[in-house]
Every structure is written in structure tokens, then in C-alpha cells.
């Protein structure tokens, strides 16, 4: 909820709601995402109608179900195409504003503050962090709105089919939610450590490249390699922790629930 408030109070107001064209793209992206998920949620229900009508040889029902099923499939593909195009345009425009704003902030900050920051870390903010922040501003709310609409449609259909199917699905959803909370709390720490060690590595790399004359004159290549290797090994260690945590979440929790469901 804290992150959600941050997005509304600062990021969205600053990078989307100060420009009419971006506001239009933002809400168009949400509308297309909701329609896409509603159609995607309904499709399996009409597919079931087709299968039932084939089994029981109800050919009038088959014709009705097949026409609607085909219409939904084509509509879903069209909606997905337009939604992705809208999202990409919005995301790139937001990213452009973020990068310009960051660059302006960097050059208007006090010089004493700037020289304390590792150049590698600052570069990382421009080439990586900003690309991670942009989707939070341009995509997160449309994703949330789409998934909620999909969830409501599927829950309604499951209730219509079987109350036990509905209860079992809600149980699995609860397990997934608890697992995701554990994963997200751990992921913040692991991702920050990975980012920190990468910043140290890029700092060592940049300093080593800038000191090539001193390294040759003083014959300290072995020392320079040792420092770089140490920072690189530390980064790879934290990077592996990051990948391992993702593997546990995606490979065990997510795919496990998918297999059970």
C-alpha cells in the first residue's frame, strides 16, 4: 500500500498526469487491458459449451458456442495487439521523461554531493534503474485493473459451475498470496545487495580503466586484478542468490500451484 501511494502521489502525478497526451494513453491502456482479461476469462466457458455440445450432439448449441468462441479469440488477439502498442508508446515516453529529469537533477545537485557518488553507481541508475521504474508508472495500474477484472469473471464462472471448484481455487489463491508476500519481502533485500555489489564492481572497473597509466608505471597490475576479481566475485555471489530466489518462487511455488490447480 505504501508503494501504491508513492506511485499515485509522486510518480504518476509527475510523469503522467502533467501531460494530456500521456493521460489519454494511460487510461486507454487500462481500458484495453480490462477488456482483454474479461474476454480471456470468458473464453474457456464457451470452449466448454463446444465440448459439451459435441459430446451430447447438440449441434444448434455447437454452432452458437463456436461463433462466440471464435469472435472472442479474434477480439482477444486484436485487444492484446493494441494494448501492447499503447503500453510500449506510453512506457517509452515516461522513460524519456524520467531520464531527462534524472539528468537535470544530477547536474543541478551540489558538486560536493556529486563527487561522493561512485560514477558506476550513477551510470547504473540511468541504464538500469530507470528502465525498471518506468513500467511501475506506465503499466502497474493497468495490470492490476486487468487482473482484478479477470479474477472476478473467473470466480463468477467457477461459482456457476461448482461451489467446490470455487472454494478450492480461493484456497490456492490464499497459498499463493502468502508465498508471494514472503518472496517479495526477501526479494527487496536480495535485489538491493545485488545492486550494491554491481555498483562496487562497476566503480572498481571504471577506476581501473582510468588508472591504466599508474598501473603500468608502478607495476601493480596484479593488485588491480585482485581488487576487480574480488568485487566481481562478490557481485556474482549476490546475483546467484537473486536468481536462486526467483527459481524457488517461480519453479516451486508458482508452477507447483499451477500443477495442482
Backbone as a ProteinNet text record, in pm:
[ID]
protein_1_A
[PRIMARY]
XXXXXXXXXXXXXXXXXXXXXXXXXXXXXXXXXXXXXXXXXXXXXXXXXXXXXXXXXXXXXXXXXXXXXXXXXXXXXXXXXXXXXXXXXXXXXXXXXXXXXXXXXXXXXXXXXXXXXXXXXXXXXXXXXXXXXXXXXXXXXXXXXXXXXXXXXXXXXXXXXXXXXXXXXXXXXXXXXXXXXXXXXXXXXXXXXXXXXXXXXXXXXXXXXXXXXXXXXXXXXXXXXXXXXXXXXXXXXXXXXXXXXXXXXXXXXXXXXXXXX
[TERTIARY]
82.2	0	86.5	200.5	292.1	344.9	385.2	437	328	205.1	92.8	68	74.4	56.9	169.1	292.2	407.2	387.1	337	311.7	210.2	102.6	-3.3	43.7	102	135.5	255	346.5	465.7	482.9	499.6	538.8	432.3	307.4	203.6	176.1	167.2	138.3	249.6	371.4	486.4	513.2	495.7	538.2	424	301	188.5	83.8	39	-76.4	-44.3	76.5	108	106.1	59.6	55.9	-67.3	-154.9	-283.2	-267.8	-168.8	-149	-115.5	-36.1	0.3	-117.5	-201.5	-321.7	-411.7	-428.7	-512.2	-455.3	-323.9	-259.3	-270.6	-258.1	-264.4	-400.8	-508.7	-643.3	-685.4	-635.2	-662.4	-598.2	-475.8	-405.9	-483.2	-539.2	-618	-745	-815.3	-940.1	-915.5	-810.6	-778.1	-737	-665.4	-622.4	-742	-836.4	-956.2	-1037.4	-1059.6	-1135.7	-1065.9	-932.9	-855.7	-874.5	-865	-875.6	-1018.6	-1116.4	-1255.9	-1281.9	-1236.7	-1255.2	-1178.4	-1054.1	-972.2	-1036.6	-1107.3	-1174.3	-1298.4	-1364.4	-1489.1	-1462.9	-1351.1	-1320.9	-1334.5	-1273.4	-1285	-1429.3	-1517	-1657.2	-1724.9	-1698.9	-1760	-1691.1	-1565.1	-1497	-1563.2	-1603	-1674.1	-1808.9	-1875.9	-2003.8	-1984.5	-1874.7	-1844.6	-1822.7	-1741.7	-1712.3	-1840.1	-1920.7	-2045.9	-2140.9	-2150.9	-2243.5	-2196.2	-2063.4	-2010.1	-2038.4	-2020.6	-2042.7	-2189.3	-2279.6	-2423.1	-2491.9	-2411.5	-2462.3	-2572.5	-2552.4	-2645.4	-2588.2	-2614.5	-2544.8	-2587.6	-2708.3	-2750.7	-2670.3	-2651.6	-2572.2	-2425	-2378.6	-2240.6	-2215.2	-2308.4	-2294.5	-2288.5	-2376.1	-2382.5	-2251.2	-2204.6	-2082.4	-1959.6	-1952.8	-1836.5	-1823.4	-1934.9	-1932.5	-1882.3	-1936	-1894.7	-1748	-1709.7	-1571.8	-1473.4	-1505.5	-1420.2	-1412.7	-1528.3	-1532.2	-1444.6	-1453.9	-1375.3	-1225.3	-1189.1	-1047.6	-988.4	-1057.3	-1008.9	-1003.9	-1110.4	-1116	-1003.1	-974.3	-867.1	-731.9	-705.5	-579.6	-568	-677.1	-677.3	-655.1	-726.4	-710.8	-568.3	-510.2	-373.4	-276	-293.6	-206	-211.4	-332.4	-347.3	-303.9	-330.8	-290.6	-138.8	-69.5	76.6	136.8	81.9	131.2	113.4	-6.5	-34.6	60.6	82.1	169.6	314.1	361.8	500.1	522.2	427.8	439.6	441.8	347.4	340.2	467.4	513.5	631.2	755.3	773.5	890.5	883.6	765	750.2	777.3	727.7	753	901.5	962.9	1106.1	1188.7	1151.3	1221.6	1215.3	1097.2	1081.4	1163.9	1167.2	1244.5	1393	1445.5	1588.2	1628.5	1545.1	1574.4	1570.5	1470.4	1457.8	1578.6	1621	1737.5	1864.1	1879.7	1998.2	2002	1883.7	1873.8	1906.5	1853.1	1878.6	2027.4	2089.4	2231.6	2317	2286.4	2367.6	2329.6	2218.5	2180.8	2206.1	2248.1	2284.3	2418.3	2445.8	2571.1	2689.7	2799.1	2916.3	2974.4	2969.9	3020.6	2945.6	2815.8	2735.1	2764.8	2784.6	2806.4	2936.7	3044.9	3175.2	3182.6	3088.4	3085.6	3021.5	2949.1	2878.2	2968.6	2976.9	3055.2	2994.6	3080.7	3031.1	2959.4	3011.2	2947	2805.6	2786.9	2653.4	2556.9	2605.7	2520.3	2482.9	2581.4	2552.6	2446.5	2456.5	2361.4	2218.9	2203.6	2069.6	2010	2096.2	2048.5	2019.8	2105.5	2093.6	2012.7	1981.2	1909.9	1792.1	1819.1	1714	1596.6	1627.1	1520.3	1432.6	1494	1417.4	1328	1365.1	1281.7	1168.1	1193	1092	982.4	1019.3	923.1	798.8	813.2	692.4	601.8	661.1	579.1	483.4	528.9	446.1	346.5	393.2	311.1	228.8	265	199.5	133	182.1	138.8	-11.5	-68.6	-211	-298	-258.1	-336.5	-331.2	-214.6	-203.8	-295.2	-293.9	-376.7	-525	-568.1	-708	-746.9	-657.6	-685.4	-698.2	-605.1	-607.3	-728.6	-769.1	-888.2	-1012.3	-1024.5	-1140	-1139.7	-1020.9	-1008.3	-1048.9	-1001.7	-1032.4	-1183.5	-1249.6	-1393.9	-1472.6	-1432.3	-1501	-1484.3	-1360.5	-1333.3	-1404.9	-1404.2	-1473.6	-1623.6	-1681.8	-1824.9	-1854.5	-1769.8	-1790.1	-1772.5	-1670.2	-1647.7	-1765	-1820.3	-1935.8	-2054.2	-2068.7	-2178.5	-2160.2	-2030.9	-2003.2	-2008.8	-1936.6	-1929.7	-1878.9	-1951.1	-1909.4	-1778.3	-1755.9	-1631.9	-1512	-1533.4	-1428.4	-1389.2	-1487.9	-1463.8	-1384	-1425.3	-1358.5	-1214	-1192.3	-1057.1	-966.7	-1019.8	-942.5	-906.1	-999.7	-972.3	-865.7	-868.6	-765.8	-627.2	-616.6	-489.8	-443.2	-538.8	-505.9	-446.7	-503	-451.2	-308.4	-281.2	-145.6	-48	-91.8	-7.3	21.6	-79.7	-64.1	37.3	26.8	120.9	263.7	277	408.3	466.6	380.9	428.1	473.7	404.1	443.4	581.5	605.2	736.6	843.7	810.8	905.4	939	837.2	860.2	939.2	915.8	991.7	1138.6	1163.1	1301	1367.3	1289.4	1344.4	1399.5	1335.2	1385	1528.7	1552.9	1686.2	1787.9	1750.6	1842.1	1873	1771.3	1791.2	1878.2	1858.8	1940.5	2087.4	2113.5	2251.5	2315.1	2237.1	2287	2322.3	2235	2256.3	2378.3	2393.1	2505.3	2638.2	2644.9	2769.6	2801.4	2697.1	2720.7	2777.3	2726.6	2776.7	2923.7	2960.7	3100.8	3188.8	3138	3214.7	3237.8	3132.1	3147.4	3238.8	3237.1	3327.1	3473	3499.5	3634.9	3680.3	3588.4	3620.6	3654.7	3571.5	3593.7	3723.4	3747.9	3870.8	3993.6	3985.4	4097.3	4127	4022	4041.3	4099.5	4058.7	4110.5	4254.7	4297.7	4431.6	4529.6	4501.9	4586.7	4733.1	4755.1	4894	4965.5	4899.4	4959.7	4986.6	4893.1	4908.7	5032.9	5054.7	5170.9	5301.4	5298.7	5420.9	5465.4	5369.8	5403.8	5401.3	5364.6	5363.9	5269.3	5151	5053.8	4934.9	4959.7	4852.1	4788.8	4873.7	4820.8	4726.9	4765.5	4680.8	4547.1	4554.9	4433.3	4340.9	4400.2	4319.3	4255.7	4333	4280.9	4160.7	4167.7	4056.5	3933.9	3958.6	3846.6	3783.9	3867.1	3818	3735.7	3783.9	3712.3	3573.2	3564.2	3434.8	3344.1	3403.3	3325.2	3269.9	3352.9	3308.2	3194.2	3206.2	3101	2970.6	2982.2	2862.7	2797.1	2878.9	2824.2	2759.1	2814.2	2756.6	2615.9	2602.9	2471.9	2376.1	2431.8	2349.5	2292.4	2373.3	2325.8	2214.5	2229.8	2124.6	1993.9	2005.5	1889.4	1821.1	1900.8	1846.4	1785.9	1853.3	1805.2	1669.6	1652.7	1525.5	1414.1	1442.9	1343.4	1307.3	1408.1	1384.8	1293.8	1317.5	1234.2	1088.4	1072.6	936.9	865.4	932.4	869.5	862.6	974.7	982.1	902	903.9	838.5	696.4	685.4	553.7	458.4	498.8	408	372.7	475.1	448.3	383.7	414.7	350.4	200.2	162.2	18.5	-49.2	22.8	-32.9	-59.9	36.7	20.9	-96.5	-107.8	-217.6	-351.6	-358	-485.5	-526.7
-120.3	0	126.5	119.1	234.1	266	160.6	179.6	232.1	184.6	228.4	378.2	424.6	568	649.8	595.4	663.9	683.7	578.3	587.8	697.1	701.1	799.3	941.2	959.6	1094.3	1157.2	1076.4	1134.2	1094.1	965	920.6	949.5	906.1	927.5	1075.2	1151.2	1294.4	1366.3	1323.1	1392.6	1352.9	1224.4	1176.5	1138.4	1141.4	1110.6	1222	1260.7	1349.7	1497	1526.2	1664.1	1683.8	1583.4	1591.7	1519.2	1591.2	1536.3	1412.6	1417.3	1304.9	1176.6	1188.4	1071.1	1022.5	1114.2	1075.7	988.7	1031.9	955.9	815.5	806	676	588.3	650.3	578.4	510.9	585.5	530	438.3	465.3	374.6	238.8	239.9	116	35.8	105.3	38.3	-23.7	53.4	4.8	-118.9	-113.6	-228	-350.6	-326.1	-436.8	-503.6	-424.5	-480.2	-563.2	-508.4	-581.6	-711.9	-705.5	-825	-934.9	-900	-1000	-1051.6	-967	-1012.9	-1116.8	-1085.7	-1178.8	-1308.4	-1295.3	-1412.8	-1501	-1439	-1514.1	-1586.5	-1530.5	-1589.1	-1702.7	-1694.9	-1792.4	-1938.5	-1979.8	-2122	-2168.3	-2076.3	-2112.5	-2152.1	-2076.8	-2108.6	-2228.2	-2248.6	-2369.9	-2493	-2481.2	-2590.5	-2618	-2512.1	-2528.8	-2608.5	-2578.2	-2650.4	-2799.1	-2828.1	-2968.3	-3042.1	-2976.8	-3040.3	-3068.1	-2971.7	-2989.1	-3099.1	-3117.3	-3227.9	-3362.9	-3367.5	-3492.3	-3534.2	-3437.9	-3468.9	-3448.3	-3414.7	-3397.5	-3292.1	-3183.7	-3070.3	-2968.8	-2988.1	-2914.1	-2767.4	-2736.5	-2595.9	-2518.2	-2583.8	-2524.1	-2512.6	-2611.1	-2611.5	-2490.6	-2464.5	-2350.9	-2219.6	-2205.1	-2083.7	-2064.3	-2174.5	-2166.6	-2139.9	-2203.8	-2189.4	-2046.2	-1985.2	-1847.5	-1750.7	-1763.6	-1674.9	-1698.7	-1827.1	-1863.1	-1802.3	-1814.1	-1759	-1606.9	-1544.2	-1397.9	-1352.7	-1423.9	-1387.6	-1406.7	-1514.2	-1540.1	-1429.7	-1394	-1288.7	-1154.2	-1125.3	-998.1	-988.5	-1101.2	-1103.5	-1072.8	-1130.7	-1105.4	-959.2	-902.3	-761.1	-669.8	-700.4	-619.7	-627.8	-747.9	-765.3	-683.5	-685.2	-610.3	-460.4	-404.9	-262.1	-222.6	-312.3	-283.2	-276.5	-369.8	-372.1	-249.3	-211.7	-93	31	44.9	159.4	161.5	44.4	33.7	68.8	20.5	47.5	196.6	259.6	403.9	480.9	448.1	515.5	492.9	368.7	334.7	409	417.7	487.1	637.7	693.7	837.1	869.1	782.5	800.4	783.1	683	658.1	778.2	835.9	954.9	1069.6	1090.5	1197.1	1169.4	1042.2	1004.6	1031.7	988.7	1004.4	1152.6	1234.5	1377.7	1441.2	1401.4	1454.2	1413.3	1287.5	1240.2	1316.1	1335.5	1405.3	1549.7	1611.9	1750.3	1757.4	1661.4	1658	1638.1	1552.2	1522.3	1648	1726.7	1844.4	1968	1960.5	2074.6	2047.1	1924.1	1892	1957.5	1970.2	2033.7	1947.7	2015.1	1942.8	1853.4	1900.6	1822.3	1690.9	1693.9	1571.8	1477.7	1534.4	1454.3	1375.2	1439.1	1371	1255.8	1252.7	1141.4	1015.5	1031.3	917.5	845.2	712.6	638.3	657.4	687.3	710	587	468	344.8	330.8	369.4	362.4	458.6	578.1	677	629.7	571.5	516.9	407.3	326.8	217.6	269.2	382.3	441	478.7	527	568.9	451.2	349	241.3	121.9	117.6	1.2	42.3	115.5	150.7	222.1	318.2	395.3	306.5	203.7	111.5	20.5	-0.5	-80	2.5	132.3	220	253.7	271.1	313.2	224.6	89.3	6.2	21.9	52.6	73.6	189.8	290.4	408.7	385	324.5	317.3	189.5	83	-46.6	-104.8	-70.3	-140.6	-130.7	-12.7	4	-66.7	-62.9	-133.2	-283.8	-334.8	-476.9	-512.6	-429.7	-454.3	-455.6	-355	-346	-466.1	-507.7	-622.2	-751.4	-774.9	-899.1	-906.1	-792.9	-791	-826.8	-768.6	-798.7	-946.1	-1000.2	-1142	-1230.3	-1194.2	-1270.3	-1275	-1161	-1154.1	-1237.8	-1231.7	-1310.5	-1460.4	-1501.9	-1644.6	-1695	-1614.3	-1652	-1669.6	-1581.2	-1591.1	-1720	-1750.4	-1871.9	-1997	-1996.5	-2111.8	-2132	-2023.7	-2031.7	-2093.6	-2056.8	-2110.1	-2259.4	-2302.2	-2443	-2530.9	-2486.3	-2568.3	-2485.7	-2492.8	-2419.1	-2475.2	-2606.9	-2669.3	-2625.5	-2611.1	-2560.5	-2418.1	-2338.2	-2200.5	-2197.3	-2277.2	-2277.8	-2327.4	-2429.3	-2482.4	-2378	-2305.7	-2201.2	-2088	-2050.2	-1944.9	-1990.3	-2118.4	-2173.8	-2163.6	-2202.8	-2193.9	-2048.6	-1959.8	-1817.4	-1765.9	-1812.6	-1774.1	-1822.2	-1947	-2002.8	-1922.5	-1888.5	-1810.3	-1672.8	-1610.5	-1476.7	-1477.6	-1577.3	-1588.9	-1610.8	-1700.7	-1725.9	-1602.8	-1525.6	-1404.4	-1299.8	-1288.3	-1192	-1226	-1355	-1398.6	-1369.8	-1402.2	-1380.4	-1232.6	-1146.9	-1004.2	-938.4	-979.5	-922.7	-964.3	-1088.8	-1136.8	-1078.2	-1060.4	-1012.9	-870.9	-785.5	-648.5	-649.1	-730	-737.8	-795	-905	-971.3	-881.7	-816.5	-728.7	-608.2	-552.9	-438.7	-477.1	-595.8	-643.2	-666.6	-722.8	-743.1	-610.3	-513.4	-381.3	-312.5	-325.8	-262.9	-322.2	-455.5	-520.1	-491.3	-476.8	-440.9	-299.9	-209.7	-72.3	-69	-150	-157.1	-213.1	-315.5	-374.4	-272.1	-200.6	-102.3	12.1	47.1	150.5	104	-21	-75.8	-83.7	-124.1	-135.2	0.6	99.1	232.8	294.1	278.4	331.7	264	131.2	57.7	101.6	124.2	169.2	310.1	394.7	531.5	538.9	435.8	436.4	347.5	324	233.6	279	411.7	463	432.2	461.6	435.1	286.2	201.7	56.9	8.1	61.7	20.3	73.4	200.8	264	198.9	174.9	122.1	-30.7	-94.8	-241.1	-304.9	-250.4	-301.4	-369.2	-430.7	-497.2	-609	-688.6	-799.5	-749.2	-637.1	-579.8	-530.8	-468.2	-417.3	-532.3	-640.7	-757.4	-821.1	-825.1	-884.1	-805.5	-672.8	-589.6	-607.4	-610	-627.2	-766.1	-867.8	-1004.9	-1019.7	-957.4	-963.2	-901.7	-784.1	-716.1	-794.2	-854.2	-932.4	-1058.9	-1128	-1249.6	-1219.4	-1106.9	-1068.6	-1040	-973	-943.3	-1072.4	-1164.8	-1290.6	-1373.5	-1365.6	-1437.3	-1385.3	-1252	-1192.3	-1210.8	-1211	-1230.9	-1373	-1469.7	-1608.1	-1620	-1551.6	-1551.6	-1497.7	-1394	-1331.7	-1431.3	-1498.1	-1596.5	-1716.7	-1761	-1876.9	-1848.4	-1726.5	-1689.7	-1686.7	-1633.2	-1632.7	-1774.2	-1861.6	-2000.6	-2072	-2046	-2107.5	-2061.1	-1930.8	-1876.5	-1925.2	-1907.6	-1945.4	-2096.9	-2165	-2308.4	-2392	-2354	-2437.2	-2387.6	-2260.7	-2209.9	-2193.1	-2112.1	-2080.4	-2203.4	-2276	-2394.6	-2506.7	-2512.7	-2612.1	-2588.9	-2464.8	-2430.3	-2453.1	-2418.9	-2440.9	-2588.6	-2674.3	-2819.2	-2874.1	-2829.1	-2874.9	-2828	-2702.1	-2647.7	-2714.1
0	0	0	71.9	74.7	-63.9	-137.2	-272.1	-364.5	-343.5	-424.7	-405.8	-280.6	-251.6	-312.6	-307.6	-366.3	-515.7	-581.6	-725.3	-757.2	-679.1	-704.4	-673.2	-555.3	-507.6	-577.9	-626.3	-688.2	-834.2	-858.6	-991.6	-1096.6	-1071.9	-1172.6	-1194.1	-1084	-1097.1	-1172.4	-1147.4	-1204.9	-1349.3	-1380.6	-1511.2	-1605.6	-1559.3	-1648.3	-1647.9	-1527.8	-1519.7	-1542	-1585.8	-1620.8	-1772.3	-1846	-1991.7	-2043.2	-2114	-2157.8	-2245.9	-2332.5	-2424.7	-2349.5	-2243.9	-2164.6	-2080.7	-2034.3	-1958.8	-2046.8	-2173.4	-2267.8	-2289.2	-2312.4	-2333	-2208.2	-2092	-1964.5	-1947.1	-1965.1	-1944.6	-2059.4	-2181.3	-2293.5	-2267.4	-2212.9	-2178.9	-2074.7	-1974.4	-1869.9	-1929.4	-2013.4	-2073.1	-2160.4	-2241.2	-2327.7	-2245.7	-2136.6	-2050.8	-1983.1	-1935.5	-1870.8	-1970.3	-2089.8	-2191.7	-2230.2	-2244.9	-2280	-2175.4	-2047.6	-1941.4	-1925	-1947.7	-1941.4	-2050.9	-2172.4	-2283.6	-2258.6	-2207.8	-2179.4	-2072.8	-1976.3	-1871	-1919.2	-2019.8	-2070.4	-2168.7	-2241.6	-2348.9	-2304.5	-2190.2	-2150.6	-2129.1	-2086.3	-2062.1	-2193.7	-2300	-2429.2	-2495.1	-2462.3	-2509.3	-2446.9	-2320.6	-2251.7	-2320.5	-2362.8	-2433	-2561.9	-2633.2	-2757.9	-2729.5	-2627.5	-2592.8	-2550.7	-2466	-2419.7	-2535.7	-2627	-2740	-2835.3	-2845.1	-2926.2	-2859.8	-2728.9	-2654.7	-2661.5	-2642.6	-2638.1	-2773.6	-2876.6	-3014	-3022.4	-2951.5	-2958.5	-3058.4	-3186.7	-3291.8	-3301.9	-3261	-3259	-3154.9	-3041.6	-2934	-2976.1	-3052.1	-3100.4	-3190.3	-3281.2	-3372.9	-3295.7	-3198.6	-3115.9	-3036.6	-2974.1	-2894.8	-2979.6	-3098.8	-3186.3	-3238.9	-3275.8	-3328.1	-3221.5	-3099.3	-2990.9	-2952.9	-2950.2	-2916.3	-3017.2	-3144.7	-3249.9	-3239.9	-3215.2	-3200.3	-3083	-2971	-2852.4	-2876.9	-2946.3	-2974.6	-3061.9	-3167.9	-3258.7	-3185.8	-3109.1	-3035.4	-2933.1	-2866.5	-2766.5	-2830.1	-2946.4	-3016.5	-3058.3	-3108.1	-3150.3	-3030.3	-2920.4	-2798.8	-2745.2	-2747.3	-2699.5	-2783.9	-2914	-3003.9	-2974	-2968.4	-2944.1	-2802.4	-2706.3	-2569.1	-2556.8	-2622.7	-2617	-2685.9	-2800.7	-2871.8	-2785.9	-2725.8	-2638.8	-2520.6	-2460.3	-2343.9	-2379.4	-2493.4	-2532.8	-2556.9	-2626.1	-2651.9	-2521	-2431.1	-2301.5	-2220.1	-2215.7	-2136.2	-2184.3	-2316.5	-2371	-2346.6	-2356	-2329.2	-2182.3	-2093	-1949.6	-1919.6	-1980.2	-1959.8	-2005	-2116.6	-2167.7	-2067.3	-2009.1	-1909.8	-1784.2	-1743.1	-1623.5	-1645.5	-1760.2	-1788.6	-1795.1	-1859.2	-1868	-1729.2	-1648.8	-1512.8	-1426.8	-1438.5	-1363.2	-1403.2	-1532.6	-1582.6	-1533	-1531.5	-1482.9	-1333.8	-1257.2	-1112.7	-1083	-1161.2	-1139.7	-1157	-1259.6	-1290	-1209.5	-1137.4	-1052.6	-904.6	-871.8	-733	-699.4	-570.1	-529.2	-573	-610.4	-659	-548.9	-424.9	-312.6	-296.5	-326.1	-316.2	-432.1	-550.7	-670.9	-663.3	-617.3	-619.4	-518.4	-423.2	-327.3	-385.6	-494.8	-554.6	-655	-646.7	-746	-885.5	-983.1	-1120	-1174.3	-1139	-1185.4	-1133.3	-1005.8	-946.6	-1012.7	-1045.2	-1112.3	-1253.1	-1323	-1456.3	-1448.1	-1343.3	-1325.1	-1312.2	-1245.3	-1229.7	-1365.1	-1455.3	-1586.4	-1678.8	-1674.7	-1773.5	-1724	-1594.2	-1541.6	-1453.4	-1346.6	-1250.3	-1316.4	-1403.7	-1468	-1556	-1618.1	-1702.7	-1618.1	-1491.9	-1401.1	-1342.5	-1321.9	-1262.4	-1362.7	-1487.6	-1589.8	-1598.2	-1601.1	-1605.8	-1483.5	-1366.2	-1246.4	-1266.5	-1338.3	-1361.2	-1473.6	-1582.9	-1704.2	-1715.2	-1642.2	-1662.8	-1538.2	-1419.5	-1299.1	-1274.7	-1293	-1263.1	-1365.8	-1494.3	-1596.2	-1573.6	-1530	-1496.3	-1380.1	-1276.8	-1159.4	-1196	-1272.4	-1313.7	-1399.5	-1489.4	-1575.9	-1498.3	-1405	-1327.5	-1235.1	-1179.5	-1093.4	-1175.1	-1295.1	-1380.7	-1421.7	-1453.7	-1489.7	-1371.8	-1252.9	-1131.9	-1106.3	-1119	-1093.2	-1193.4	-1320.8	-1423.8	-1397	-1368.6	-1344.5	-1219	-1114.2	-989.6	-1014.9	-1094.4	-1126	-1202.9	-1302.1	-1381.7	-1295.9	-1208.8	-1121.1	-1025.8	-973.7	-884.8	-958	-1085.1	-1167.1	-1193.9	-1210.1	-1240.2	-1115.8	-1008.2	-887.7	-770.4	-658.3	-539.2	-484.6	-500.6	-451.5	-535	-663.2	-752.4	-712	-678	-634.6	-504.5	-405.5	-275.3	-286.4	-370.1	-388.6	-454.1	-549.8	-618.3	-523.1	-436.3	-338	-239.4	-201.7	-113.4	-177.8	-305.2	-377.3	-389.7	-409.9	-419.6	-288.9	-176.4	-45.8	-24.5	-65.1	-53.1	-138.2	-258.9	-349.6	-290.6	-232.3	-175	-59.8	28.2	140.6	87.5	-10.9	-70.6	-135.8	-203.1	-270.3	-170.1	-58.2	46.1	101.4	126.4	175.2	70.8	-54.5	-165.4	-182.8	-182.8	-207.8	-95.4	31.1	142.6	135.3	96.5	81.5	-42.4	-149.4	-275.4	-264.6	-186.4	-169.1	-117.7	-16.2	43.8	-55.5	-121.6	-215.2	-335.3	-388.9	-505.1	-469.8	-350.3	-307.3	-292.7	-237.2	-223.6	-360.4	-452	-588.9	-653.9	-635.7	-695.8	-634.6	-504.8	-435	-481	-489.5	-530.3	-677.4	-760	-900.4	-911.2	-828.2	-826.2	-785.6	-684.5	-640.1	-752	-820.3	-930.9	-1042.9	-1083.8	-1191.5	-1149	-1020.5	-968.6	-980.4	-937	-946.7	-1092.3	-1179.3	-1321.1	-1381.2	-1350.4	-1405.9	-1353.3	-1222.4	-1164.2	-1224	-1242.6	-1301	-1442.6	-1519.6	-1658.3	-1663.7	-1568.8	-1565	-1513.8	-1439.3	-1379.5	-1456.3	-1582.4	-1659.8	-1664.1	-1670.2	-1673.4	-1541.3	-1426.7	-1295.5	-1275.2	-1320.8	-1304.9	-1379.9	-1501.4	-1580.2	-1521.7	-1480	-1428.2	-1297.8	-1208.5	-1075.6	-1068.9	-1179.5	-1183.4	-1083.7	-1075.1	-976.3	-1044.6	-1159.4	-1233.3	-1150.6	-1082.3	-1001.3	-892.7	-830.2	-724.9	-783.7	-901.3	-966.1	-1004.7	-1057.5	-1096.1	-972.8	-863.5	-739.5	-687.7	-692.8	-646.6	-735.8	-866.3	-958.7	-942.2	-929.8	-913.6	-786.3	-678.5	-551	-562.5	-626.2	-642.1	-737.1	-841.1	-936.9	-872.3	-792.6	-724	-626.3	-556.1	-461.1	-534.6	-650.2	-730.2	-780.1	-833.1	-884.2	-773.3	-654	-540	-509.1	-504.1	-476	-593.7	-715.1	-833.9	-834.5	-792	-782.7	-678.9	-564.3	-461.5	-519.1	-600.2	-665.2	-759.8	-842.9	-938.2	-865.6	-757.3	-681.1	-617	-565.2	-502.3	-606.1	-723.6	-831.6	-873.9	-877.8	-916.7	-816.6	-688	-584.4	-597.3	-622.1	-631.1	-757.3	-873.7	-999.7	-1016.5	-983.8	-1010.5	-912.9	-784.8	-682.8	-653.3	-609.8	-568	-685.7	-783.5	-895.8	-977.4	-1020.9	-1104.5	-1022.8	-892.4	-807.2	-796.9	-773.5	-766.8	-902.4	-1009.2	-1143.3	-1167.4	-1126.2	-1145.6	-1063.6	-938	-850.9	-905.5	-947.2	-996.1	-1125.9
[MASK]
+++++++++++++++++++++++++++++++++++++++++++++++++++++++++++++++++++++++++++++++++++++++++++++++++++++++++++++++++++++++++++++++++++++++++++++++++++++++++++++++++++++++++++++++++++++++++++++++++++++++++++++++++++++++++++++++++++++++++++++++++++++++++++++++++++++

